[in-house]
Amino acid sequence: RDAAESALREAVEACGRGDADLEALRAAINANTQAADGSEALRAARLLRDDLAERRTREARALKRQRQKEEKAAAAAARAAERAAEQAEEARAAEEARVAEEADRVVAEAAAARAAEEAEAASR
């Protein structure tokens, strides 16, 4: 029993120093559960195991939320870029239409001026 309790205490201390992780603590608990049944060392190891597991779960949830926020922001940025590209295309098409209309107007004015010159020349 003393050896089991000592192993559990060492596992708890190793976790406290950062030398061991949740899986190592679980392994120590599983290996010494029967021999250290009812001991303070086993209770402390189980409490620490539960705390570490809860911390891991909280960290995983926080990472998931962060990843979701980043994905949402990336999607919003992609939508904004798409809207900007569409607006740029619409502006380009509108400018092309304006230029074409201006060219048609200039051609029509030139044709009218030529027709007027020809009519004036014919009337002389």
One Martini backbone bead per residue (centre of mass of N, CA, C, O) as a GRO file, in nm:
protein
  124
    1ARG     BB    1   0.059   0.062  -0.021
    2ASP     BB    2   0.296   0.259   0.002
    3ALA     BB    3   0.388   0.237  -0.292
    4ALA     BB    4   0.125   0.339  -0.419
    5GLU     BB    5   0.117   0.612  -0.277
    6SER     BB    6   0.392   0.706  -0.377
    7ALA     BB    7   0.322   0.695  -0.679
    8LEU     BB    8   0.092   0.899  -0.663
    9ARG     BB    9   0.247   1.136  -0.547
   10GLU     BB   10   0.452   1.151  -0.778
   11ALA     BB   11   0.244   1.206  -1.001
   12VAL     BB   12   0.137   1.469  -0.883
   13GLU     BB   13   0.411   1.617  -0.873
   14ALA     BB   14   0.473   1.594  -1.177
   15CYS     BB   15   0.234   1.766  -1.263
   16GLY     BB   16   0.318   2.020  -1.104
   17ARG     BB   17   0.601   2.043  -1.269
   18GLY     BB   18   0.543   1.926  -1.578
   19ASP     BB   19   0.646   1.610  -1.621
   20ALA     BB   20   0.338   1.546  -1.650
   21ASP     BB   21   0.030   1.407  -1.749
   22LEU     BB   22  -0.279   1.287  -1.768
   23GLU     BB   23  -0.199   1.005  -1.868
   24ALA     BB   24   0.003   0.940  -1.643
   25LEU     BB   25  -0.197   0.969  -1.412
   26ARG     BB   26  -0.393   0.754  -1.503
   27ALA     BB   27  -0.193   0.522  -1.495
   28ALA     BB   28  -0.132   0.544  -1.190
   29ILE     BB   29  -0.416   0.499  -1.094
   30ASN     BB   30  -0.471   0.225  -1.232
   31ALA     BB   31  -0.221   0.076  -1.097
   32ASN     BB   32  -0.316   0.184  -0.773
   33THR     BB   33  -0.614   0.146  -0.678
   34GLN     BB   34  -0.621  -0.109  -0.499
   35ALA     BB   35  -0.380  -0.050  -0.305
   36ALA     BB   36  -0.501   0.270  -0.248
   37ASP     BB   37  -0.766   0.235  -0.129
   38GLY     BB   38  -0.884   0.526   0.043
   39SER     BB   39  -0.667   0.722   0.000
   40GLU     BB   40  -0.536   1.033  -0.018
   41ALA     BB   41  -0.365   0.993  -0.273
   42LEU     BB   42  -0.600   0.898  -0.452
   43ARG     BB   43  -0.780   1.144  -0.419
   44ALA     BB   44  -0.574   1.351  -0.526
   45ALA     BB   45  -0.534   1.221  -0.804
   46ARG     BB   46  -0.831   1.235  -0.894
   47LEU     BB   47  -0.865   1.539  -0.866
   48LEU     BB   48  -0.645   1.615  -1.065
   49ARG     BB   49  -0.756   1.460  -1.303
   50ASP     BB   50  -1.021   1.619  -1.320
   51ASP     BB   51  -0.894   1.898  -1.356
   52LEU     BB   52  -0.731   1.835  -1.614
   53ALA     BB   53  -0.972   1.746  -1.785
   54GLU     BB   54  -1.129   2.011  -1.763
   55ARG     BB   55  -0.911   2.193  -1.881
   56ARG     BB   56  -0.891   2.052  -2.154
   57THR     BB   57  -1.184   2.105  -2.233
   58ARG     BB   58  -1.178   2.412  -2.218
   59GLU     BB   59  -0.949   2.451  -2.425
   60ALA     BB   60  -1.092   2.312  -2.659
   61ARG     BB   61  -1.333   2.504  -2.669
   62ALA     BB   62  -1.173   2.764  -2.713
   63LEU     BB   63  -1.041   2.674  -2.978
   64LYS     BB   64  -1.304   2.629  -3.129
   65ARG     BB   65  -1.412   2.917  -3.106
   66GLN     BB   66  -1.172   3.051  -3.244
   67ARG     BB   67  -1.196   2.899  -3.511
   68GLN     BB   68  -1.483   2.994  -3.574
   69LYS     BB   69  -1.419   3.294  -3.582
   70GLU     BB   70  -1.209   3.277  -3.809
   71GLU     BB   71  -1.399   3.151  -4.019
   72LYS     BB   72  -1.607   3.379  -4.014
   73ALA     BB   73  -1.412   3.606  -4.094
   74ALA     BB   74  -1.321   3.479  -4.362
   75ALA     BB   75  -1.601   3.471  -4.489
   76ALA     BB   76  -1.654   3.774  -4.473
   77ALA     BB   77  -1.409   3.857  -4.642
   78ALA     BB   78  -1.493   3.702  -4.895
   79ARG     BB   79  -1.760   3.849  -4.938
   80ALA     BB   80  -1.637   4.132  -4.961
   81ALA     BB   81  -1.456   4.069  -5.204
   82GLU     BB   82  -1.685   3.987  -5.391
   83ARG     BB   83  -1.838   4.254  -5.382
   84ALA     BB   84  -1.603   4.428  -5.486
   85ALA     BB   85  -1.577   4.281  -5.758
   86GLU     BB   86  -1.863   4.338  -5.854
   87GLN     BB   87  -1.844   4.647  -5.840
   88ALA     BB   88  -1.606   4.674  -6.034
   89GLU     BB   89  -1.751   4.544  -6.275
   90GLU     BB   90  -1.985   4.745  -6.285
   91ALA     BB   91  -1.806   4.995  -6.328
   92ARG     BB   92  -1.672   4.898  -6.587
   93ALA     BB   93  -1.935   4.862  -6.750
   94ALA     BB   94  -2.029   5.156  -6.720
   95GLU     BB   95  -1.782   5.283  -6.854
   96GLU     BB   96  -1.812   5.144  -7.124
   97ALA     BB   97  -2.093   5.258  -7.185
   98ARG     BB   98  -2.011   5.556  -7.174
   99VAL     BB   99  -1.797   5.544  -7.397
  100ALA     BB  100  -1.985   5.440  -7.618
  101GLU     BB  101  -2.181   5.676  -7.610
  102GLU     BB  102  -1.971   5.893  -7.672
  103ALA     BB  103  -1.884   5.777  -7.942
  104ASP     BB  104  -2.163   5.793  -8.075
  105ARG     BB  105  -2.194   6.098  -8.042
  106VAL     BB  106  -1.944   6.183  -8.204
  107VAL     BB  107  -2.025   6.043  -8.467
  108ALA     BB  108  -2.296   6.189  -8.500
  109GLU     BB  109  -2.179   6.476  -8.508
  110ALA     BB  110  -1.996   6.430  -8.751
  111ALA     BB  111  -2.217   6.347  -8.947
  112ALA     BB  112  -2.379   6.608  -8.920
  113ALA     BB  113  -2.156   6.797  -9.013
  114ARG     BB  114  -2.117   6.671  -9.292
  115ALA     BB  115  -2.406   6.707  -9.389
  116ALA     BB  116  -2.404   7.013  -9.361
  117GLU     BB  117  -2.168   7.066  -9.558
  118GLU     BB  118  -2.296   6.924  -9.802
  119ALA     BB  119  -2.550   7.098  -9.811
  120GLU     BB  120  -2.400   7.369  -9.845
  121ALA     BB  121  -2.242   7.288 -10.101
  122ALA     BB  122  -2.502   7.222 -10.273
  123SER     BB  123  -2.630   7.519 -10.240
  124ARG     BB  124  -2.397   7.679 -10.416
   0.00000   0.00000   0.00000
